[in-house]
Coordinates of C-alpha atoms in Angstrom, one line a residue:
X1 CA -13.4 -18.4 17.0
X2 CA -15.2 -15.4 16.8
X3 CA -16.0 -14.0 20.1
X4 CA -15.2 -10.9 21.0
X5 CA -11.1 -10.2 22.2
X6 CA -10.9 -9.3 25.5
X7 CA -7.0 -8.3 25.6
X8 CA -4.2 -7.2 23.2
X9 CA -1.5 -9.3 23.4
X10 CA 1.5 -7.3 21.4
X11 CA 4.6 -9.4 20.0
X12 CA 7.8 -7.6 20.4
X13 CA 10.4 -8.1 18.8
X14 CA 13.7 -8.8 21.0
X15 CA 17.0 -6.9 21.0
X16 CA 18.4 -10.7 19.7
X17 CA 16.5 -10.2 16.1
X18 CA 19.9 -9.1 14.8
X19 CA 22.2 -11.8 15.2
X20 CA 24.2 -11.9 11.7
X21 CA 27.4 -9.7 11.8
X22 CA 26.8 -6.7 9.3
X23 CA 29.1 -7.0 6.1
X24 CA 31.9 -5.0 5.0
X25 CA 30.1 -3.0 2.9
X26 CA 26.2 -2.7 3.8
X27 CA 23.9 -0.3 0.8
X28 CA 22.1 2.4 1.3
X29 CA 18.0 2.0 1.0
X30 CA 15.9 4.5 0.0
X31 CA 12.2 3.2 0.5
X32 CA 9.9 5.4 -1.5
X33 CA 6.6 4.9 -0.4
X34 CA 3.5 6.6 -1.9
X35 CA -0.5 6.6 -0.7
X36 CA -3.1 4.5 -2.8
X37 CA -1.1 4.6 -6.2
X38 CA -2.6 1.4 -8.4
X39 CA -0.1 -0.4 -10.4
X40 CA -2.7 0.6 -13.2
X41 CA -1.1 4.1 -13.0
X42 CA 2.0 3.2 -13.8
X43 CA 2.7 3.0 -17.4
X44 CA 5.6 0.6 -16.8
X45 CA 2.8 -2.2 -15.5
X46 CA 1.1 -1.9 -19.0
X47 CA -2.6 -1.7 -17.5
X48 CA -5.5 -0.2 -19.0
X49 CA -3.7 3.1 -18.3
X50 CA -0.6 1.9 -19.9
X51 CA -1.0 4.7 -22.0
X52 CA -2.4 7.5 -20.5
X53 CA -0.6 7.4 -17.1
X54 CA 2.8 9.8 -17.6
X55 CA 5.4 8.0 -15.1
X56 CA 9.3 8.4 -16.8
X57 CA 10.2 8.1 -13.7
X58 CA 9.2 5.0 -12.1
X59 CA 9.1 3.6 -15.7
X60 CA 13.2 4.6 -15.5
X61 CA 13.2 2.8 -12.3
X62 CA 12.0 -0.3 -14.0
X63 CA 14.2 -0.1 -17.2
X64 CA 17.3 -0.6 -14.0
X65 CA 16.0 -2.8 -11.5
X66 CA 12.6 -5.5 -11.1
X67 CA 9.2 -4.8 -11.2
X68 CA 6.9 -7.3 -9.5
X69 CA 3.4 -7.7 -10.7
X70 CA 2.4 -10.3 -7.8
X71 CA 3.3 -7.8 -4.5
X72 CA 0.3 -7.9 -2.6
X73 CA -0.6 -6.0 0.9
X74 CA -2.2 -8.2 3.9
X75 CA -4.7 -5.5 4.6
X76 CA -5.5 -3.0 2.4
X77 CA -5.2 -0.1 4.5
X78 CA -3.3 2.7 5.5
X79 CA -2.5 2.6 9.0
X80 CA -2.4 -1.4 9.2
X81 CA -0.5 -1.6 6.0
X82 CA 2.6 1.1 7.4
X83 CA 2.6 -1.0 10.6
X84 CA 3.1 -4.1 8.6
X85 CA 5.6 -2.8 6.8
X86 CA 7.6 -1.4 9.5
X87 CA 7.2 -4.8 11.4
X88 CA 7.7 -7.5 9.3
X89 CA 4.0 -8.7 10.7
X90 CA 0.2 -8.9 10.4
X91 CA -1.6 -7.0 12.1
X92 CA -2.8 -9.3 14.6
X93 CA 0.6 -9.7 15.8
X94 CA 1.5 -5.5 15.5
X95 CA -1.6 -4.9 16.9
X96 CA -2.7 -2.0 14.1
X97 CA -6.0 -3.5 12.6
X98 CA -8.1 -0.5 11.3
X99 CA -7.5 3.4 11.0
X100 CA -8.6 4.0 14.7
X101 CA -5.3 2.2 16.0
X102 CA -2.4 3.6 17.1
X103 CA 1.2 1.9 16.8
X104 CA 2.7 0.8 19.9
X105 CA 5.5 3.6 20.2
X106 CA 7.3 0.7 22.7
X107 CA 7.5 -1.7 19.3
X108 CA 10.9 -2.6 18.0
X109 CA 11.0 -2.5 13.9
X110 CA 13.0 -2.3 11.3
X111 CA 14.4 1.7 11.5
X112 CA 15.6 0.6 15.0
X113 CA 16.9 -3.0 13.7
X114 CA 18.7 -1.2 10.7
X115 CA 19.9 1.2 13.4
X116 CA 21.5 -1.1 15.3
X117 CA 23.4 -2.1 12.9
X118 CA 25.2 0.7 11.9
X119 CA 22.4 2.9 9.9
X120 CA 21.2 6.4 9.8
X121 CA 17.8 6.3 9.9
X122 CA 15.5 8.7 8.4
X123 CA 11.6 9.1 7.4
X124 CA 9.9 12.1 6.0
X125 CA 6.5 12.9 4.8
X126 CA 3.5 10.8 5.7
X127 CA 3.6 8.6 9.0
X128 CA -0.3 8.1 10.2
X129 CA 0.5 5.8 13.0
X130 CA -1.2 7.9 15.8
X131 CA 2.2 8.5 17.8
X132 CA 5.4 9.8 17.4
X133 CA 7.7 8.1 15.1
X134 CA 10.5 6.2 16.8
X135 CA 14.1 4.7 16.0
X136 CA 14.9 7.6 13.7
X137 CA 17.3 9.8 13.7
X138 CA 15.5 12.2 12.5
X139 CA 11.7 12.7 11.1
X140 CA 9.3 15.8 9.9
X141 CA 6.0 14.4 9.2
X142 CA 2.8 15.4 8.0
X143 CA -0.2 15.7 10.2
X144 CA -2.6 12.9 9.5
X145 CA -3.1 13.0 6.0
X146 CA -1.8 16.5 5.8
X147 CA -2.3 19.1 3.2
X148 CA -1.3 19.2 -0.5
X149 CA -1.1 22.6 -1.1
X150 CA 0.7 24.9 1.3
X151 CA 1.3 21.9 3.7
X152 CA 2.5 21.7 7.1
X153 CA 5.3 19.4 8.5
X154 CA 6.5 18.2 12.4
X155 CA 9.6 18.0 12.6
X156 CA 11.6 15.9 15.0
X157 CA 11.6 18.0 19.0
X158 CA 8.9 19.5 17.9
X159 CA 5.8 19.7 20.3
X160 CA 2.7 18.1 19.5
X161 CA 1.1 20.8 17.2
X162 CA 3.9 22.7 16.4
X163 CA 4.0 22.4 12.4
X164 CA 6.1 24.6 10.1
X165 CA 4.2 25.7 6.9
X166 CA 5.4 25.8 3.5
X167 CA 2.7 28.6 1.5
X168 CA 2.7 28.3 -1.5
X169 CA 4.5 25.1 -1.9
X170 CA 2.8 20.9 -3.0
X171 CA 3.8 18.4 -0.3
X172 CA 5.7 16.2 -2.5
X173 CA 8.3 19.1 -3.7
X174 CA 8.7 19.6 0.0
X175 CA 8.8 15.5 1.5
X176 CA 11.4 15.0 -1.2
X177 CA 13.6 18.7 -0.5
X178 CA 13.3 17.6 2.9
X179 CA 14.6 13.9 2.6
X180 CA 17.3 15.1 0.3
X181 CA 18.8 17.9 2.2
X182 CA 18.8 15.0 5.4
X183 CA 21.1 12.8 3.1
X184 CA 23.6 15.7 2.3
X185 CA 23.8 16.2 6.0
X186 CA 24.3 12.7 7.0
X187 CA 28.0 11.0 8.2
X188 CA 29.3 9.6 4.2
X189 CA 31.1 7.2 6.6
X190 CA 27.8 5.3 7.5
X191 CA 25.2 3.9 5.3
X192 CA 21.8 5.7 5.7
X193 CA 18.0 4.1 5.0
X194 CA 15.9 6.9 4.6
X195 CA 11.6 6.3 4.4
X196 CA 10.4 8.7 2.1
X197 CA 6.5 8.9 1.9
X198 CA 4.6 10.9 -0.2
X199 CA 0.7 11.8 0.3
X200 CA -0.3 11.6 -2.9
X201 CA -2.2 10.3 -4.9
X202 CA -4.6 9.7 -1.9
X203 CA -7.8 11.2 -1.4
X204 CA -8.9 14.5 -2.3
X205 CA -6.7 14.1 -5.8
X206 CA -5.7 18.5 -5.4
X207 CA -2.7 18.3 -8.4
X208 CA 0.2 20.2 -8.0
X209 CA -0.7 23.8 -10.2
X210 CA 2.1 22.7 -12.4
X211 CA 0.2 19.5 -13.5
X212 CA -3.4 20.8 -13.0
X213 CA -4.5 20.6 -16.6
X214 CA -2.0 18.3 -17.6
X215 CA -5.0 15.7 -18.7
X216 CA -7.4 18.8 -19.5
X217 CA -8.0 17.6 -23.2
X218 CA -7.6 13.9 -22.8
X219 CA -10.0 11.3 -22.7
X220 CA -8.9 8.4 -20.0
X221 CA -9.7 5.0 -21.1
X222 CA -12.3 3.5 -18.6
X223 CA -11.4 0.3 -17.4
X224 CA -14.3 -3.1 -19.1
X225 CA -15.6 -2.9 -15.1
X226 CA -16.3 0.3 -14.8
X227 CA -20.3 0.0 -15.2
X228 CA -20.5 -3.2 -13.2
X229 CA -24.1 -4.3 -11.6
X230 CA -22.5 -6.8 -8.9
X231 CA -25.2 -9.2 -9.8
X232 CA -24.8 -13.4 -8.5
X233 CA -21.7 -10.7 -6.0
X234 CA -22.4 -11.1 -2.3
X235 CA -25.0 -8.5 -0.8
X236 CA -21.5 -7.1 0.8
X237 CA -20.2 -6.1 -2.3
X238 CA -23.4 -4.9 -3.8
X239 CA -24.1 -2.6 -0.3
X240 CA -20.4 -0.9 -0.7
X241 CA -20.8 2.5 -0.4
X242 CA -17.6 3.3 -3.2
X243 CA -18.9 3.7 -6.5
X244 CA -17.5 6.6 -8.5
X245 CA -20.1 9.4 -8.8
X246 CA -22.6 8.2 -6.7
X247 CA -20.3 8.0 -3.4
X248 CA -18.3 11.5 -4.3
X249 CA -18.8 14.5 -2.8
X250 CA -17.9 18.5 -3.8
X251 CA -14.4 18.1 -2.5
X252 CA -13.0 15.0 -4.3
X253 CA -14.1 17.1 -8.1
X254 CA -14.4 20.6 -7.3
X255 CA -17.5 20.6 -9.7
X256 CA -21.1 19.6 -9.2
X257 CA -22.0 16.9 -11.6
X258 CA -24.5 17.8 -15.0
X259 CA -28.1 17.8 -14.0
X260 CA -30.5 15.0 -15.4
X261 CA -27.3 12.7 -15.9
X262 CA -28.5 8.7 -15.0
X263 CA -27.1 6.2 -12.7
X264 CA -24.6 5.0 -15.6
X265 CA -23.9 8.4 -17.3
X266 CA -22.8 9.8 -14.2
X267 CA -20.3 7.3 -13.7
X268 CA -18.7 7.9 -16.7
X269 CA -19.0 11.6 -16.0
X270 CA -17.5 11.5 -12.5
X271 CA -14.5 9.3 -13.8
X272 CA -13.3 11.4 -16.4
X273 CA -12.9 14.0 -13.6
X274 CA -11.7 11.4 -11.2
X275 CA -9.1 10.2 -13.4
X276 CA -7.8 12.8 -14.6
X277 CA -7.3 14.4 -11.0
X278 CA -5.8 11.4 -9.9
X279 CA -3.3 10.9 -12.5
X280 CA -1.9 14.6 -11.8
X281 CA -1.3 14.1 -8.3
X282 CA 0.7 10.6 -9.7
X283 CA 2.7 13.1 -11.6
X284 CA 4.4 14.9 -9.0
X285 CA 5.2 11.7 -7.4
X286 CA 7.1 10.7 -10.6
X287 CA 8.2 14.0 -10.7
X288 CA 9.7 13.6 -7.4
X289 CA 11.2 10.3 -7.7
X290 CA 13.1 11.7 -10.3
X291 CA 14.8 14.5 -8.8
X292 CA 15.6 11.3 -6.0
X293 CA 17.3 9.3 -9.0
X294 CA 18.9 12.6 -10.1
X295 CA 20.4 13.4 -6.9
X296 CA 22.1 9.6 -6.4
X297 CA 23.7 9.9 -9.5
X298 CA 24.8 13.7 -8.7
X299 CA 26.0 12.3 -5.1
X300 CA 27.5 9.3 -6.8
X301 CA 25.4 6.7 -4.7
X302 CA 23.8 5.0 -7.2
X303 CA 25.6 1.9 -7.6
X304 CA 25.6 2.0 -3.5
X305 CA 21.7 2.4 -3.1
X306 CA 18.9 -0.1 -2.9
X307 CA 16.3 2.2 -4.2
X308 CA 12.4 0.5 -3.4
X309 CA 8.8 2.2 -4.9
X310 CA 6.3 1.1 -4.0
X311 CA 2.9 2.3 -2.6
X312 CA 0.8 1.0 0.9
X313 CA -1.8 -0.4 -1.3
X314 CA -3.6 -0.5 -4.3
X315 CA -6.9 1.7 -5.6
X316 CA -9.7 1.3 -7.3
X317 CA -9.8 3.5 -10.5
X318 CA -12.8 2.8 -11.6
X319 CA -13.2 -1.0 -11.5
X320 CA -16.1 -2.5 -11.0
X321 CA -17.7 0.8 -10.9
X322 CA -15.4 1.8 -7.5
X323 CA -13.0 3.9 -5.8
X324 CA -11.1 3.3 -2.8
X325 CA -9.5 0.1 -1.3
X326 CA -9.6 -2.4 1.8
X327 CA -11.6 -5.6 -0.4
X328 CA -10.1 -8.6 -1.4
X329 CA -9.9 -7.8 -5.1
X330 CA -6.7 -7.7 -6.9
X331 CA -6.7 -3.7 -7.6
X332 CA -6.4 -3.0 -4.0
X333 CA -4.6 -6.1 -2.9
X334 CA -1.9 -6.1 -5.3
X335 CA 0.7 -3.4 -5.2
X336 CA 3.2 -1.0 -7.1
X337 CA 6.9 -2.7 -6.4
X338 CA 9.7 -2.1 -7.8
X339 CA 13.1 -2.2 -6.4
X340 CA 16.9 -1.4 -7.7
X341 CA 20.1 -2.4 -7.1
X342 CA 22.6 -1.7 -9.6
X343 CA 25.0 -4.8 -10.2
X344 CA 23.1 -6.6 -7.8
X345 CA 19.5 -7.0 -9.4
X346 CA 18.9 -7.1 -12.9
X347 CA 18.1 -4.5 -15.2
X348 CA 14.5 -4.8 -16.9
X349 CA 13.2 -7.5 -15.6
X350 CA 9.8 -8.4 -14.7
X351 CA 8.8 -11.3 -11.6
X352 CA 5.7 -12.9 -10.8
X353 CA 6.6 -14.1 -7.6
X354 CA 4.4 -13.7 -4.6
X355 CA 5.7 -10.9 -2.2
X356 CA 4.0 -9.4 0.5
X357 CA 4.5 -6.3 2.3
X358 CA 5.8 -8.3 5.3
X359 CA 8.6 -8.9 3.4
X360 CA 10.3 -5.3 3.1
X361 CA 11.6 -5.5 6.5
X362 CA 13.3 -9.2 6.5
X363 CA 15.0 -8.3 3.0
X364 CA 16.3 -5.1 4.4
X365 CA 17.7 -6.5 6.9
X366 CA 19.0 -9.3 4.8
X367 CA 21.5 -6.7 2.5
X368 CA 22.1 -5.2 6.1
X369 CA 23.6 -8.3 7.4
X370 CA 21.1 -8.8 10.3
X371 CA 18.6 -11.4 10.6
X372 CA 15.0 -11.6 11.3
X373 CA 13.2 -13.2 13.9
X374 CA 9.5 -12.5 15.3
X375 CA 8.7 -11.3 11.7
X376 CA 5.8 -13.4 9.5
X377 CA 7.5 -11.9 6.2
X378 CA 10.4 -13.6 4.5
X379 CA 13.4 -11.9 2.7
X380 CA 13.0 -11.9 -1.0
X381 CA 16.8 -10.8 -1.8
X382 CA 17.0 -14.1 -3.9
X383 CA 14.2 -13.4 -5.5
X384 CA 15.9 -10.1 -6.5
X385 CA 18.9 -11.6 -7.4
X386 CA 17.5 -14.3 -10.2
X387 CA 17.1 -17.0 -8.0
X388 CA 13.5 -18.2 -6.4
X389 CA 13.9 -19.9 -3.0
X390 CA 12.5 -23.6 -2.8
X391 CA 9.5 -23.4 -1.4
X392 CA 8.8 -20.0 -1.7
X393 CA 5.2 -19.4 -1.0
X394 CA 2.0 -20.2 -3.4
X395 CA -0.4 -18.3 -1.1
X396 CA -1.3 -15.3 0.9
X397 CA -3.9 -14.6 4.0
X398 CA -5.6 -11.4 3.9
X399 CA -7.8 -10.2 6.6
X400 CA -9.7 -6.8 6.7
X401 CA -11.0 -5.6 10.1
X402 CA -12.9 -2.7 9.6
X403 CA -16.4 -4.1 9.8
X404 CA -18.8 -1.2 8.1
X405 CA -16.9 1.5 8.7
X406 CA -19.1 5.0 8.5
X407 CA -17.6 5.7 5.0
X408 CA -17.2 3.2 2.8
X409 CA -19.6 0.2 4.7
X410 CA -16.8 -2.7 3.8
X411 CA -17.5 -6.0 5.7
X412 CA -15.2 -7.0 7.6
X413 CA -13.7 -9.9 5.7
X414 CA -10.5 -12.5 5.3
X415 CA -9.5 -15.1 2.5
X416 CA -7.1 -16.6 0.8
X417 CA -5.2 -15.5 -2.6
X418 CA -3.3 -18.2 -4.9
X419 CA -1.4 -17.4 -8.1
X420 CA -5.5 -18.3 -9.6
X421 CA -7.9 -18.0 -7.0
X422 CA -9.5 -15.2 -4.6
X423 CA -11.2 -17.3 -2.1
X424 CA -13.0 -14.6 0.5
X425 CA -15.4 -14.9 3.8
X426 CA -17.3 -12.2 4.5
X427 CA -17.7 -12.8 8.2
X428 CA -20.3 -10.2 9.3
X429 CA -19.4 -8.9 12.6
X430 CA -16.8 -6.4 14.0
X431 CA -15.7 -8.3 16.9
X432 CA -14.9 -5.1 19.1
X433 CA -12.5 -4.2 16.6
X434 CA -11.6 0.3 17.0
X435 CA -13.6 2.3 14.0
X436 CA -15.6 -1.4 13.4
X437 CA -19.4 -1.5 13.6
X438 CA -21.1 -3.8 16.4
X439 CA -23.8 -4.7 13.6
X440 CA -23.9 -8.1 12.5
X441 CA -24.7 -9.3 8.6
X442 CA -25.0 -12.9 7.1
X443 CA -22.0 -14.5 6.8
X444 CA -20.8 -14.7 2.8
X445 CA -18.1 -16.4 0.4
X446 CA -16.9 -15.1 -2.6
X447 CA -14.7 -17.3 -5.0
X448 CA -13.2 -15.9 -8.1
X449 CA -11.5 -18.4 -10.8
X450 CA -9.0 -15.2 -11.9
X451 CA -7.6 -17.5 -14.5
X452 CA -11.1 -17.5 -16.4
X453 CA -12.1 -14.6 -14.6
X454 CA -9.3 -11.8 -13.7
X455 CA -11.5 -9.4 -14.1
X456 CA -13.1 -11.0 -10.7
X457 CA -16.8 -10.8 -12.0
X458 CA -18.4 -13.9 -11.4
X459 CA -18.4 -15.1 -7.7
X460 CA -18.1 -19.3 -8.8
X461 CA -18.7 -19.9 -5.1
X462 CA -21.9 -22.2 -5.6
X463 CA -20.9 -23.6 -8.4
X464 CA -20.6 -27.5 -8.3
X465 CA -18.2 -27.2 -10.4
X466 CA -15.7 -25.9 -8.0
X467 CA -16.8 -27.7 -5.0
X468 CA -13.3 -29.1 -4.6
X469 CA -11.6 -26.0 -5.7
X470 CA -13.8 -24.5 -2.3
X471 CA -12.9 -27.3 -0.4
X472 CA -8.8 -27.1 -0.8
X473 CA -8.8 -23.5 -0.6
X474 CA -10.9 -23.8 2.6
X475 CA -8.0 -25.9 3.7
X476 CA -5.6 -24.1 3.0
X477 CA -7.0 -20.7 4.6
X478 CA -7.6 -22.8 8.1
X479 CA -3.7 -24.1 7.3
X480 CA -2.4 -20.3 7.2
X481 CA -4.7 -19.1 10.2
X482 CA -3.3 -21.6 12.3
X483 CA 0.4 -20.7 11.5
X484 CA -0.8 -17.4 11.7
X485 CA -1.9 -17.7 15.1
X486 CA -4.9 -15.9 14.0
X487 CA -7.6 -17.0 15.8
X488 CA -10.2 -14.3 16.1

């Protein structure tokens, strides 16, 4: 099961995936998608940082459409997470498994799907697939990660490091100017999706001028974890190399720490910092998805427009002493998601349904009038519209390929995630995997009880008192591999 792969085998998706006939009137979508934003940060999700976080925006989002606090990502990653998006598929079948992979510019997804049926297709700001973006109309990415502060954007024609620079300007003012002046330009006659997707908040945390001391004189709350010792947590967890203060460098705070400061104080120094860093780049996103609501309501396309936030994955902000993603732990597996449709979903309300980030393509395509085949996600436009589906699912499969990457030294890793447990195997070797480490480590399970535990801090694995709760759950993560096809 866990030989090394010796091919690739990559699932297209076939030019018959759209067999519905598009309705008379299909909406708009505007996906807004920003870069390791926790649903903690969102004042609107009422976390620790209910309080603290400053978000009218997405808070106004939520006040008109759904906000889900069970969306979850199926590997908490950038690169792999985009792909799945975009395909409707895990990664095994998209083949984008770590950071080192590179989409498949031959793959049919969903711009060229929602294309084909009538759509003007659009994406702006951050891409980080490896190649060209393809079945837009138009694009102007970012390189890589790109810059926050006098940033640099390829446009669409443009040769391979032929960027225009914006001096003097933060990357979200221009990713949203950008997307906006593409929707004035487009045909009124045809209904457009446009991908907008902001940098921030990721990694270095560099606030907009305009919002760098808009936390000076505030204290953040720290989250109950934050000084965690990982004790009776696998030697995987307790080798992470992600704990705030310890794992930062000169970059992420612009300041060198206090002298003479212990293990403990110095991670309560460093998240202050952290925090408040953080939380300023999260304010020009909110800053920018407001002058996004502004302008459908100036244009009048509101009541036309599916409007999504969400984020690629979840963060660490200072849980269990950490920063960063990629584990199996609900901060970095669950997701921002909120979505609004005027008329069509209902105002205010809150769903604890379980969507993954598979799904966004087969509900797009869903309002659009096509139909999705070759896609592991399902449509959750009932969901949206009051009404769960029979059968709807219980549980997720996660898988993490990464094996001990240089930076963060995450095990590679896969599990299983009900509405109460985390049941995750540790599996210790990189299997050939690009950006993965050829260095084996004991295999490991974790099992967290989230309805006694949720703040995931006792690993009940051994217990006998579980022994049938390990036993289903092992069922049922062999049930989803195999319909999964995931056999590596």
């Amino acid at each position: 099961m866990f030989g090394r792969f010796a091919t690739l085998t990559c699932i297209f998706l076939s030019a018959g995936t759209l067999l519905a006939q598009a309705p008379k009137k299909q909406p708009n979508i505007v996906f807004i998608m920003s870069d390791d934003h926790a649903s903690a940060a969102i004042s609107a999700y009422g976390g620790f940082l209910g309080k603290s976080a400053k978000t009218p925006n997405i808070d106004r989002l939520a006040k008109g459409g759904m906000l889900f606090k069970n969306a979850c990502v199926t590997n908490s990653i950038c690169t792999p997470s985009r792909a799945a998006i975009l395909t409707g598929q895990y990664s095994h079948k998209n083949g984008v498994y770590t950071l080192n992979d590179v989409m498949d510019p031959n793959r049919v997804h969903i711009a060229h799907l929602l294309r084909r049926l009538g759509y003007q297709t659009a994406l702006v700001g951050k891409w980080h697939l490896g190649t060209d973006p393809q079945g837009f109309d138009y694009w102007n990415i970012l390189p890589g990660q790109g810059d926050y502060i006098n940033p640099k954007l390829r446009a669409q024609g443009a040769k391979p490091k032929e960027f225009k620079a914006h001096p003097g300007e933060y990357s979200e003012d221009v990713i949203t100017r950008d997307a906006l002046n593409w929707v004035k330009k487009r045909d009124p006659a045809k209904p457009f999706v446009l991908f907008c997707h902001y940098k921030a908040p990721h990694r270095p945390w560099d606030p907009a001028p305009r919002f760098q001391d808009l936390y000076k004189d505030e204290v953040i709350p720290e989250p109950a974890t934050l000084l965690d010792d990982y004790q009776g947590r696998s030697q995987t967890v307790q080798n992470l190399h992600m704990t705030v203060g310890k794992h930062f460098n000169r970059r992420d705070l612009q300041e060198d720490a206090p002298k003479d400061l212990d293990s403990n104080a110095l991670r309560k120094w460093a998240y202050q910092k952290y925090l408040k860093r953080y939380l300023a780049c999260v304010a020009a996103v909110d800053d920018n998805v407001g002058k996004i609501l502004d302008f459908l309501d100036q244009e009048k396309l509101t009541d036309d427009t599916i409007v999504i936030y969400t984020s690629d994955q979840g963060f660490f902000l200072g849980e269990h002493g950490w920063f960063d993603k990629r584990l199996m732990y609900e901060e970095c597996v669950t997701t921002p998601l909120i979505v609004r449709y005027p008329g069509r979903i209902p105002a205010g309300r809150v769903n604890t349904d379980m969507i993954l980030n598979i799904d966004h393509a087969p509900t797009f395509l869903d309002y659009a009038g096509g139909k999705a085949e070759d896609m592991d996600g399902k449509s959750y436009r009932p969901i949206l519209e009051g009404k769960t589906p029979e059968g709807w699912r219980t549980s997720m499969y996660y898988r993490y390929y990464m094996h001990l990457d240089g930076s963060h030294n995450v095990g590679a890793h896969y599990g299983v995630r009900t509405s109460r447990y985390s049941l995750i195997h540790f599996y210790g070797q990189g299997l050939g995997f690009k950006g993965a480490s050829a260095k084996e480590t004991p295999p490991e399970w974790e099992l967290f009880d989230r309805l006694k535990d949720p703040a995931m801090m006792k690993n009940v694995y051994a217990d006998p008192g579980y022994a049938t709760v390990v036993a289903e759950l092992k069922a049922e993560l062999a049930k989803l591999r195999r319909e999964l096809k995931d056999d590596k």
